[in-house]
XYZ file of C-alpha atoms in Angstrom:
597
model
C 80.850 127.808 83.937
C 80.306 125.026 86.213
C 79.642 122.051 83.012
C 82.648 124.009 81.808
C 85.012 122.925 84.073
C 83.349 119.801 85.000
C 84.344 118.579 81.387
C 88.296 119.095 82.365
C 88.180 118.328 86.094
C 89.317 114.748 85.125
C 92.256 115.892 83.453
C 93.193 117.474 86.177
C 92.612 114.028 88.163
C 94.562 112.482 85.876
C 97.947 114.457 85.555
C 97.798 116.862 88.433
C 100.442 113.998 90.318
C 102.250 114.211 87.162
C 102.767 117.936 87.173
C 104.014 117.404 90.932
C 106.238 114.585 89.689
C 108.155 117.349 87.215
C 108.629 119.869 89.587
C 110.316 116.599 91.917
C 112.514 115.904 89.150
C 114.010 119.643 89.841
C 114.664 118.990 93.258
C 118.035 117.362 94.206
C 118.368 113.928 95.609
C 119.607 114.780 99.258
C 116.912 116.871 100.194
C 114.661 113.989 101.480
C 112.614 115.845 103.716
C 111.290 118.232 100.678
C 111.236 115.339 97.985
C 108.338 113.271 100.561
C 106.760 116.714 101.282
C 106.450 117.572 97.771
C 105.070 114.183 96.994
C 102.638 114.150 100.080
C 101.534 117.648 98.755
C 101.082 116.360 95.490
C 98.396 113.541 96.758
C 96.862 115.483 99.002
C 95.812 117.762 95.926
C 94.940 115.042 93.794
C 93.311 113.585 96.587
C 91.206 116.401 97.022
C 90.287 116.958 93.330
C 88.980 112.768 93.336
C 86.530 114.057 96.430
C 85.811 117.146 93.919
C 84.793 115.272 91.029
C 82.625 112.029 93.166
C 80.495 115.035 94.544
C 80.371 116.453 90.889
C 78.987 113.109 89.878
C 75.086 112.603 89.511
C 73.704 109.218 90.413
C 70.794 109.958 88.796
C 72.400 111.589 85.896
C 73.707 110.393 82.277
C 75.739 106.909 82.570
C 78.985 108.999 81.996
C 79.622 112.222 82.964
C 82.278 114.725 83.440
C 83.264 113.711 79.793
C 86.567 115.587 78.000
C 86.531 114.188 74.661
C 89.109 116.192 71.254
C 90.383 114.264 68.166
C 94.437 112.603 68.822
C 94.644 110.717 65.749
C 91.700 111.342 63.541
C 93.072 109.351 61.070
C 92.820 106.022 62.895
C 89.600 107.213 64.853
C 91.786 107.750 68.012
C 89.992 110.276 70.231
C 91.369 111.479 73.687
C 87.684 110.805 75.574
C 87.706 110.731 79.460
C 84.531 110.056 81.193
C 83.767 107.993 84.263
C 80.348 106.350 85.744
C 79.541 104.920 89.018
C 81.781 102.699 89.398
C 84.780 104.351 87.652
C 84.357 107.759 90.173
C 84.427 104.880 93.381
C 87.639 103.503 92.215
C 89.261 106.866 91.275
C 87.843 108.146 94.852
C 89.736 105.271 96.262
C 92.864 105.383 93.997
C 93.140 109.627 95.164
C 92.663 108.424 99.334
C 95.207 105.862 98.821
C 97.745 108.268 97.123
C 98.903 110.309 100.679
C 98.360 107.242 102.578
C 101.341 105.050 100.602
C 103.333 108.519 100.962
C 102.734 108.366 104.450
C 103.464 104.735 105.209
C 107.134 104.692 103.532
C 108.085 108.254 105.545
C 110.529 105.966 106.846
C 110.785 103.121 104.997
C 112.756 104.214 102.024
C 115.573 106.012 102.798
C 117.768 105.239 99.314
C 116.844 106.254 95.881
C 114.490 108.831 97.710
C 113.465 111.184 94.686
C 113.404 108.309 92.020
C 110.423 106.345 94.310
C 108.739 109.261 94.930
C 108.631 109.912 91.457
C 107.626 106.132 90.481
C 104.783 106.921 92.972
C 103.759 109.997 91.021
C 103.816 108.289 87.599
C 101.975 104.952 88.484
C 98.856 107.592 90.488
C 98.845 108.812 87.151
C 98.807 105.671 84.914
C 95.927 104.252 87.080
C 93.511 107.022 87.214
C 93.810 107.328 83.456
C 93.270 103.910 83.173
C 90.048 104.017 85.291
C 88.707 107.602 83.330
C 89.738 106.518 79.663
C 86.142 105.939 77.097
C 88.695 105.494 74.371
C 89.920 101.684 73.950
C 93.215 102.575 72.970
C 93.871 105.157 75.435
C 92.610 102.737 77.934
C 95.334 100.403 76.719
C 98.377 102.952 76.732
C 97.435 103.948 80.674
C 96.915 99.930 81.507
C 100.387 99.402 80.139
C 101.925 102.234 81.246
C 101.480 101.010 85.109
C 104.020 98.154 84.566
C 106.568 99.842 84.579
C 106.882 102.339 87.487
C 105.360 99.077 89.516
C 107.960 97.153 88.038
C 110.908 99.529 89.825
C 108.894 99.556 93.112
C 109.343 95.947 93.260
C 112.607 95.842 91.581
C 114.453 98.274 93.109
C 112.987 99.166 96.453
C 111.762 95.702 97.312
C 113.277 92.924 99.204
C 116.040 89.893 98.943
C 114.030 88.835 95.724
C 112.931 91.358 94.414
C 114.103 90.981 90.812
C 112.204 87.695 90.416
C 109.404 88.804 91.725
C 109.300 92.166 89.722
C 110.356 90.088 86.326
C 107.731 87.672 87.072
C 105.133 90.265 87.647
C 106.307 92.262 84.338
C 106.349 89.326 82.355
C 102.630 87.642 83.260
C 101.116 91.058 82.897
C 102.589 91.826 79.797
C 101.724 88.832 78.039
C 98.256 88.883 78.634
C 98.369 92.956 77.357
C 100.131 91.852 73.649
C 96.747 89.391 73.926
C 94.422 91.745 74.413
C 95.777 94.459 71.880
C 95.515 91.640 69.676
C 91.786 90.943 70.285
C 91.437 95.115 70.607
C 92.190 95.239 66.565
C 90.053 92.863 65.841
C 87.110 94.705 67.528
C 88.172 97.416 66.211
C 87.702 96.161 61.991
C 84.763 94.579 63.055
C 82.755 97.256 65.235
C 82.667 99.891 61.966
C 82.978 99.899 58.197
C 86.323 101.919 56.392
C 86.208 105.333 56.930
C 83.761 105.139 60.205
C 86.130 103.006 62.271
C 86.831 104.270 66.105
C 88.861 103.168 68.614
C 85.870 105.203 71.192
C 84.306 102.766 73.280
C 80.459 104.108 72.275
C 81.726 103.669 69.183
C 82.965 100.148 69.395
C 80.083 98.578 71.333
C 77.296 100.239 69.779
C 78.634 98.927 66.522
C 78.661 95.655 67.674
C 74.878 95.827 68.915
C 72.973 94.574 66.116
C 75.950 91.749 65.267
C 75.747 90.878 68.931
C 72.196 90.486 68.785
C 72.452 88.408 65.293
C 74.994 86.071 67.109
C 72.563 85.624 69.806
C 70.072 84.083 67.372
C 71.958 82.180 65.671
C 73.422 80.514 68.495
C 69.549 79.794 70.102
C 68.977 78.304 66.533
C 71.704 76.072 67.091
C 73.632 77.310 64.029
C 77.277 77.825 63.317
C 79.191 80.498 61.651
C 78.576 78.472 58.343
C 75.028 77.990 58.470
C 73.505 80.923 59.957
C 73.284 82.591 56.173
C 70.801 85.408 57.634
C 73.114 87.121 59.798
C 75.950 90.239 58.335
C 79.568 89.812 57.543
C 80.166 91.312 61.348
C 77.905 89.256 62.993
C 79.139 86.292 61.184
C 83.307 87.009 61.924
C 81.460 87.730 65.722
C 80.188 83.937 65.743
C 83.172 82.928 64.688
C 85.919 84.009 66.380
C 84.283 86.039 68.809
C 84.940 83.347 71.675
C 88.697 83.678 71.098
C 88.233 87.653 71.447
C 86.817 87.316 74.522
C 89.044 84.636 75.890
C 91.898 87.415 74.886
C 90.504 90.586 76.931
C 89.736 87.736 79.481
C 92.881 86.492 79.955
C 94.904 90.023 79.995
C 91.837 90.935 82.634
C 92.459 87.236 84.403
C 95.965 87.714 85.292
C 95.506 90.996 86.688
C 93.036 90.272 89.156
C 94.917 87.588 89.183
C 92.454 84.803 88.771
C 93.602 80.842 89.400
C 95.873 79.666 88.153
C 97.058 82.862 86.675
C 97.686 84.094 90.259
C 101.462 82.732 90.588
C 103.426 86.256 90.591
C 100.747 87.735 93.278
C 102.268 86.621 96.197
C 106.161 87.076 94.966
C 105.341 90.553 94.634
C 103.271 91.600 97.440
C 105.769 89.630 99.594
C 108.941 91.209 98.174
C 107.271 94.797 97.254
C 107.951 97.621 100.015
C 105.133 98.563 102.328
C 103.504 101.290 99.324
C 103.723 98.694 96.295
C 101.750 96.272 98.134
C 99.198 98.830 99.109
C 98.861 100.317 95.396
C 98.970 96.625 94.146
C 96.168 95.309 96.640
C 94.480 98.597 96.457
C 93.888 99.731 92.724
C 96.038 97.935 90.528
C 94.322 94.184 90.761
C 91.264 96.053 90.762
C 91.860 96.659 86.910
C 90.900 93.545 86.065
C 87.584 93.059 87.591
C 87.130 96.353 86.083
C 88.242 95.044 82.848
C 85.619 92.257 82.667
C 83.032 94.593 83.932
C 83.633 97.810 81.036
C 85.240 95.643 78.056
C 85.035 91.905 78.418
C 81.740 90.981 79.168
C 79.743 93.851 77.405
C 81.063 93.782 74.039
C 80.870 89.717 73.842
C 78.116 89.324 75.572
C 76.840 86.014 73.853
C 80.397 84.152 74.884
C 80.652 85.724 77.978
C 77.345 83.695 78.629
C 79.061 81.087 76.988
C 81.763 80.817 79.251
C 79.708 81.493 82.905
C 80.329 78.218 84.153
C 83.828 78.392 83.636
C 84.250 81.649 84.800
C 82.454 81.074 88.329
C 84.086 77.590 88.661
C 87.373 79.151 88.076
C 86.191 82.143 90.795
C 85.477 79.548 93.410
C 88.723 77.409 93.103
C 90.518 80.157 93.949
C 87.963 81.384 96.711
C 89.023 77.623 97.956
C 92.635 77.437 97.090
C 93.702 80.748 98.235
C 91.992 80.140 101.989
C 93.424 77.151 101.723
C 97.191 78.442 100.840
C 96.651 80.895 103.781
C 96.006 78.003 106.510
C 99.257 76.513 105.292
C 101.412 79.958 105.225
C 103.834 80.846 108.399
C 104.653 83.835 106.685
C 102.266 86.902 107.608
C 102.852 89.047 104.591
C 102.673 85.624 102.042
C 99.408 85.252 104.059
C 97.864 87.979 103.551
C 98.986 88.139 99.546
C 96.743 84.877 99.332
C 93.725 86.483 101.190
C 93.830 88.631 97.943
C 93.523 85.752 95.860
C 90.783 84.468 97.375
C 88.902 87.869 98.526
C 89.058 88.819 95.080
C 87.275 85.371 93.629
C 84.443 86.810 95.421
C 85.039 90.017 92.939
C 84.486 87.510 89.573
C 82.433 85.451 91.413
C 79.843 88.294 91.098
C 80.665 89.181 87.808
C 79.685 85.655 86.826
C 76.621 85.775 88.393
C 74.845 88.095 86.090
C 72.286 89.044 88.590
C 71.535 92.536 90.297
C 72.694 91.559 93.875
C 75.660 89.801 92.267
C 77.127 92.703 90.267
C 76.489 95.040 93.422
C 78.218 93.085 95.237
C 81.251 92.660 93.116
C 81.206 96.417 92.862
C 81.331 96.799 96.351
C 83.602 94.270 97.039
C 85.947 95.673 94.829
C 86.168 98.991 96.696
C 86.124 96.849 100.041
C 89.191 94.868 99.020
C 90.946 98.243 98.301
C 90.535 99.729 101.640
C 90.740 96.291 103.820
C 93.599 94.549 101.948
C 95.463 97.994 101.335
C 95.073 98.502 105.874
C 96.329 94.882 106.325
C 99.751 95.402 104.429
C 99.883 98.948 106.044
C 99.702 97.632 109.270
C 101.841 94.584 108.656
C 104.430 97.429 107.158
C 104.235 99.561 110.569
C 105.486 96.231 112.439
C 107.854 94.987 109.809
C 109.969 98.135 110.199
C 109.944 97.258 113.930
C 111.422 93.917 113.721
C 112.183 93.224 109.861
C 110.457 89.625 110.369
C 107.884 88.090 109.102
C 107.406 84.648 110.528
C 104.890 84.524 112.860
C 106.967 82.622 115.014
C 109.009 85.732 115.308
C 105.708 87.079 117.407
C 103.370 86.887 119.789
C 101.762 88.501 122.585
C 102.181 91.772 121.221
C 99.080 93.410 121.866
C 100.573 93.477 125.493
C 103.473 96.004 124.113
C 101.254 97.698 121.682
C 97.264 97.508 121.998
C 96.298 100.777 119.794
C 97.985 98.860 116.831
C 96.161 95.321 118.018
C 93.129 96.858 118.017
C 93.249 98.567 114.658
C 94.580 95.496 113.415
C 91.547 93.606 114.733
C 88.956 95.231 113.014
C 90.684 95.133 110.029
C 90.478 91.275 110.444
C 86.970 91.501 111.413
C 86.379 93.345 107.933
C 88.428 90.477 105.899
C 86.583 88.069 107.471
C 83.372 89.343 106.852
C 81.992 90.796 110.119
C 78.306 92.198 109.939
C 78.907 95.962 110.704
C 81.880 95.670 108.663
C 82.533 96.452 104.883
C 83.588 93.323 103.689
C 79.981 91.735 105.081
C 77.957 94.052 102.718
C 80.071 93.070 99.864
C 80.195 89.169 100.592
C 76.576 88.741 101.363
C 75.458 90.831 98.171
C 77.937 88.110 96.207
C 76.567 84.935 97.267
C 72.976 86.515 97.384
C 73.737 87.146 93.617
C 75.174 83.723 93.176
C 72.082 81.761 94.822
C 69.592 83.616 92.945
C 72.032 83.082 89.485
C 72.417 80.100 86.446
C 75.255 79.078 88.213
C 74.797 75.400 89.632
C 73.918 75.383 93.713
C 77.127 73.661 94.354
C 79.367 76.551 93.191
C 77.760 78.539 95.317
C 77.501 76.633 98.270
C 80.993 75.988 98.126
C 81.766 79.959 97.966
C 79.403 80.066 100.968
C 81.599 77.357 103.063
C 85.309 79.277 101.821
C 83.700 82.078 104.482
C 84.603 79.732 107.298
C 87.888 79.267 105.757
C 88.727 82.687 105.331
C 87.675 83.543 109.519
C 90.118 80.069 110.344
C 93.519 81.478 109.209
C 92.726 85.386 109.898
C 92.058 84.874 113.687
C 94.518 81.729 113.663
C 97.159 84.516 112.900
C 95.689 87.392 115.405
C 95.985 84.999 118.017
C 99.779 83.512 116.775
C 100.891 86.664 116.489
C 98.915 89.447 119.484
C 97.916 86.968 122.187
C 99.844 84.763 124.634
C 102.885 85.596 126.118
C 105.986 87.447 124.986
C 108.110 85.066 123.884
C 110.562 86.883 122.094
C 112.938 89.804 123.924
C 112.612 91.739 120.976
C 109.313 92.332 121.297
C 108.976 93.911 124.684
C 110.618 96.822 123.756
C 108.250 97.692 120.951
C 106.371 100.531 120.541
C 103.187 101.363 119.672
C 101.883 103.575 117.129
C 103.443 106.823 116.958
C 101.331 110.454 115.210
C 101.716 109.340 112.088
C 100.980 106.049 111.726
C 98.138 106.980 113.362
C 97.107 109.301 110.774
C 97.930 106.815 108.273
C 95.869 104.142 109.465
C 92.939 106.129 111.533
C 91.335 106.826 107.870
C 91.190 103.078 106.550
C 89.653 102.373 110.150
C 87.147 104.388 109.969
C 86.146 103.544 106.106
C 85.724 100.388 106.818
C 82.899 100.933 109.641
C 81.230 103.610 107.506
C 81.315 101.142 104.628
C 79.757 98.979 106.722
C 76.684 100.326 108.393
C 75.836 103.040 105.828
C 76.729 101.369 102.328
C 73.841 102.876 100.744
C 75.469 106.333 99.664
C 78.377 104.372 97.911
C 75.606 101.913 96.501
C 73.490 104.420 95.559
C 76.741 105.584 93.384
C 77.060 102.259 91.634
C 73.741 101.296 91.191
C 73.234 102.681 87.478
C 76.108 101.037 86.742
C 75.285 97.851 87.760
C 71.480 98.043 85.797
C 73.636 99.152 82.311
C 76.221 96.038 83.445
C 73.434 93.204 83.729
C 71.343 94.539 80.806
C 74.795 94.192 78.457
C 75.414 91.018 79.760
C 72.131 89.495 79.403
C 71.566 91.181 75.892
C 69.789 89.450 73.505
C 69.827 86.441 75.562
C 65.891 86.380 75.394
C 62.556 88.326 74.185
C 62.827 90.816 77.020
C 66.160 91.473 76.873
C 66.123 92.868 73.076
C 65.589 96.646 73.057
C 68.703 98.188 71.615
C 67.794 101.418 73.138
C 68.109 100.176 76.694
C 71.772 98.906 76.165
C 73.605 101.366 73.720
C 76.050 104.014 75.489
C 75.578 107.922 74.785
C 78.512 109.568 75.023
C 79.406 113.235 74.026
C 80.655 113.829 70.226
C 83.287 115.071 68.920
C 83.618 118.987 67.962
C 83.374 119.324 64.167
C 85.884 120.796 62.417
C 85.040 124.519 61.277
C 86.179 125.541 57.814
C 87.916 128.966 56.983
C 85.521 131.504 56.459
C 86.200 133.528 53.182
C 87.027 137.437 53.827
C 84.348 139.699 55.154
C 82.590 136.458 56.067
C 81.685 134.735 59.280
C 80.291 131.437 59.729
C 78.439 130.147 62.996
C 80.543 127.764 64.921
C 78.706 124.376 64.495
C 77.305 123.149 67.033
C 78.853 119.493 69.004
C 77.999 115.858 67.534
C 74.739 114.313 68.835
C 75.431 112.216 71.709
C 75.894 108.906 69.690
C 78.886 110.643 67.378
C 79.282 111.591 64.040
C 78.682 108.221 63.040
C 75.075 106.784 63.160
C 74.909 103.641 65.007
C 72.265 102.410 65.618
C 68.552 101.862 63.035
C 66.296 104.428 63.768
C 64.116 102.193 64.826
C 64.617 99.112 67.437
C 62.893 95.546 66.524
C 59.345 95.454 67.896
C 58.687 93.152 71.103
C 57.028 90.360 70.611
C 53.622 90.016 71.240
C 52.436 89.526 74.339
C 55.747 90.522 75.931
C 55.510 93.262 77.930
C 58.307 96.079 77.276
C 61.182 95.238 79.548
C 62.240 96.818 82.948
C 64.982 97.325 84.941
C 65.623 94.752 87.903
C 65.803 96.572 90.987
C 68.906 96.799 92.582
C 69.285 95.120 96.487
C 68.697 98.264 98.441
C 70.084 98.127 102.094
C 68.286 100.019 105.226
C 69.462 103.982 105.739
């Protein structure tokens, strides 16, 4: 009963907020009070079905689990297949936390167009999580568009004096680098499997790309080109080929999400004109789908130009480690500020990516969930104070801590966490990075010069604390503030406390991620040398698809058959993997960084 429901519990992650969202759209417009409790009630349940499923989820168990998988469109090989692994469950644990939180935080903050932003809020909870559960390509696609657009009306419509740029702006750089990577997505998709066995199933796709991967490889150590490599197959040959521009394709629909420099342009028009909830969602799970994106699709099914393109990838990661610290020492504006902390915190994210090491990809894992919950606090926070005094220069401040210490002090640790603190989340993430970086390909000065972007990032975060808490009132407006009231307390009280847990007992959550980071490294380093060839160690099992049952004739029964072998209807794979070399010994896992309990 229990692996019975376990293979629909993500379904019911997925569109519980949308079945709250229709019975909102029954509810009339004036009654405000019911349209946020129905909303917050609507979280809270989806929040508590996320904690459901991460406790349903077996480290130690098969790389995906809680799998839902029936035919959509068997004509085109177009499956409806949820599953998540380590690293999928922490980001939908996050996403379902963050849900009641961004209710929470615009209580008061929206007071027009009350049912249609509640409902935006339903529909984008929705579009994310299905984003992060989706094993089919294609369904992956329709959830990672599908967020545009109820983001899109957040910014647009409940955001501030330019909001309409900044929402345009945001739809139109996202979009572009989508129509890219559906592009590149079809060409994967001829490629991957012959007529009649194509899939748009991610198993599907990379495990048919295995053995051309692994033919590219070779070719490219023998120095040969798509023209002269006459040993390798038709797949592994259009792989050689025009693989690079595939990759480049998800990579650059993946860049601009994150965003990466100097795709990173619309980031700070939106968070800065985006109410109080669109920055947190945006900050919190949305840029997190494209360091996602690089980790599940980009970098595992081109593995040989993903390699290919490391330099450029970490060098790219570091400028805008650099630049956005940089940006933030020369911003008066808090909120602008803390839009290019993003930009830089999240460099860290790809920086680990790059790395291709153990420690690295930890790291980057970790920092990705550490970015959610200390980014998401600091535009919370700034929210709270904004509806106080609808500034945000932080000229307009200073000295508040005097009028309201409970909200300094929360505030402060939530600085001590972007800055990188030991005993704070974002230390475990940031150490684990540039540990991975060091010990990486990647030339000493790249890393170094992530290393020195640390000092950068403590220079403007306390620069502001002290601008804008300490020294004297200066401004009459501010005496008269006050301090956190019961709910902002229980808005903010949970992203506290995360980020101490986070940060003296990481092991649970890396304990979580750590399979996923071993299947990450070994795809990435695939075929790159003698002990990285066994096919067996890289392919993805996922669960098959149902066969279809013919009509028995009358008086006749027939025996239900029985559910695809794990690797699908399709074979994939030889039935035997290329010997080792002699005098290799058979590969094993690198260990994972393992922190004290």
């Amino acid at each position: 009963m229990n692996a019975s429901f376990d293979s629909r519990l993500l379904n019911l992650v997925i569109f519980s907020p949308l079945v709250f969202a229709a019975v909102l759209a029954l509810l009339p417009k004036t009654e405000k009070g019911q349209l946020r409790s129905l909303t917050l009630a609507g979280m809270l349940v989806n929040f508590a079905l996320t904690v459901w499923a991460f406790l349903r989820f077996q480290s130690h168990g098969p790389e995906f689990q809680l799998e839902y998988r029936v035919n959509w469109v068997s004509e085109i090989g177009l499956s409806y297949h949820l599953g998540v692994d380590g690293l999928a469950i922490a980001l939908v644990l996050l996403t379902g936390l963050l849900g009641p939180l961004v209710v929470l935080a615009s209580w008061t903050f929206v007071d027009h167009r009350v049912k249609e932003f509640h409902l935006a809020l339903l529909l984008l909870q929705t579009a994310m999580l299905g984003a992060l559960c989706s094993l089919d390509v294609l369904l992956f696609y329709v959830f990672f568009e599908a967020m545009l657009i109820p983001m899109y009306l957040l910014i647009g419509v409940w955001g501030a004096e330019e909001r309409q740029m900044a929402a345009m702006k945001f739809f139109l750089y996202t979009l572009v680098g989508s129509l890219l990577m559906l592009v590149a997505l079809l060409a994967v998709y001829f490629i991957a499997q012959p007529t009649g066995a194509r899939s748009f199933d991610y198993a599907t796709l990379y495990n048919g790309l295995l053995q051309a991967n692994q033919q590219v490889a070779q070719c490219v150590q023998q120095g040969l080109t798509a023209d002269t490599c006459t040993t390798a197959s038709p797949a592994a040959l259009a792989l050689l080929k025009y693989g690079p521009f595939m990759f480049l394709a998800f990579a650059l629909a993946f860049a601009i999400k994150v965003p990466m420099f100097p795709f990173h342009t619309w980031l700070p028009d939106a968070h800065v004109q985006a109410p109080v909830a669109g920055s947190m969602v945006l900050a919190g799970v949305m840029l997190k789908m494209g360091t996602f994106g690089f980790w599940r699709f980009a970098v595992p099914l081109f593995p040989q130009a993903a390699r290919q393109y490391q330099l450029a990838i970490g060098v790219i990661a570091v400028i805008g480690i650099v630049y956005g610290a940089l940006m933030c020492l020369a911003q008066r504006d808090i909120k602008k500020l803390i839009a290019y902390s993003s930009v830089s915190h999240l460099g860290y994210c790809m920086l680990g990516i790059a790395a291709f090491t153990p420690e690295g990809a930890t790291g980057s894992a970790y920092q990705m969930l550490n970015h959610g919950v200390s980014t998401s606090a600091l535009f919370l926070l700034f929210g709270m104070l904004y509806e106080r005094r609808h500034v945000r220069l932080m000229s307009d401040y200073g000295g508040i801590a005097k009028v309201m210490p409970v909200f300094a002090t929360f505030f402060l640790i939530i600085t001590f966490s972007s800055v990188a603190v030991p005993g704070t989340n974002g230390f475990v993430g940031e150490f684990l990075v540039l540990l991975g970086s060091f010990k990486s390909h990647l030339p000493l000065w790249v890393s170094a010069l992530a290393a020195t972007a640390v000092v950068l990032g403590a220079a403007y975060m306390l620069w502001m604390v002290q601008r804008v808490f300490f020294g004297p009132l200066t401004h009459s407006e501010n005496k008269g503030l006050s301090d956190m009231n019961a709910r902002e307390w229980v808005t903010a009280l949970p992203l506290v406390v995360l980020v101490l847990v986070m940060g003296l007992q990481p092991q649970p959550l890396l304990d979580v991620i750590a399979p996923s980071t071993r299947h990450y490294i070994d795809r990435a380093l695939f075929a790159s040398g003698p002990e990285h060839q066994d096919l067996r160690r890289v392919q993805i099992n996922v669960r098959g698809l149902e066969p279809e049952v013919a009509a028995a004739p009358p008086g006749q029964k027939l025996n239900p058959a029985p559910l695809a072998v794990p690797m699908g209807s399709v074979r994939l794979l030889p039935a035997t993997t290329p010997p080792v070399p002699h005098g290799i010994p058979p590969p094993v896992a690198a260990p994972l960084p393992t922190l004290g309990h």
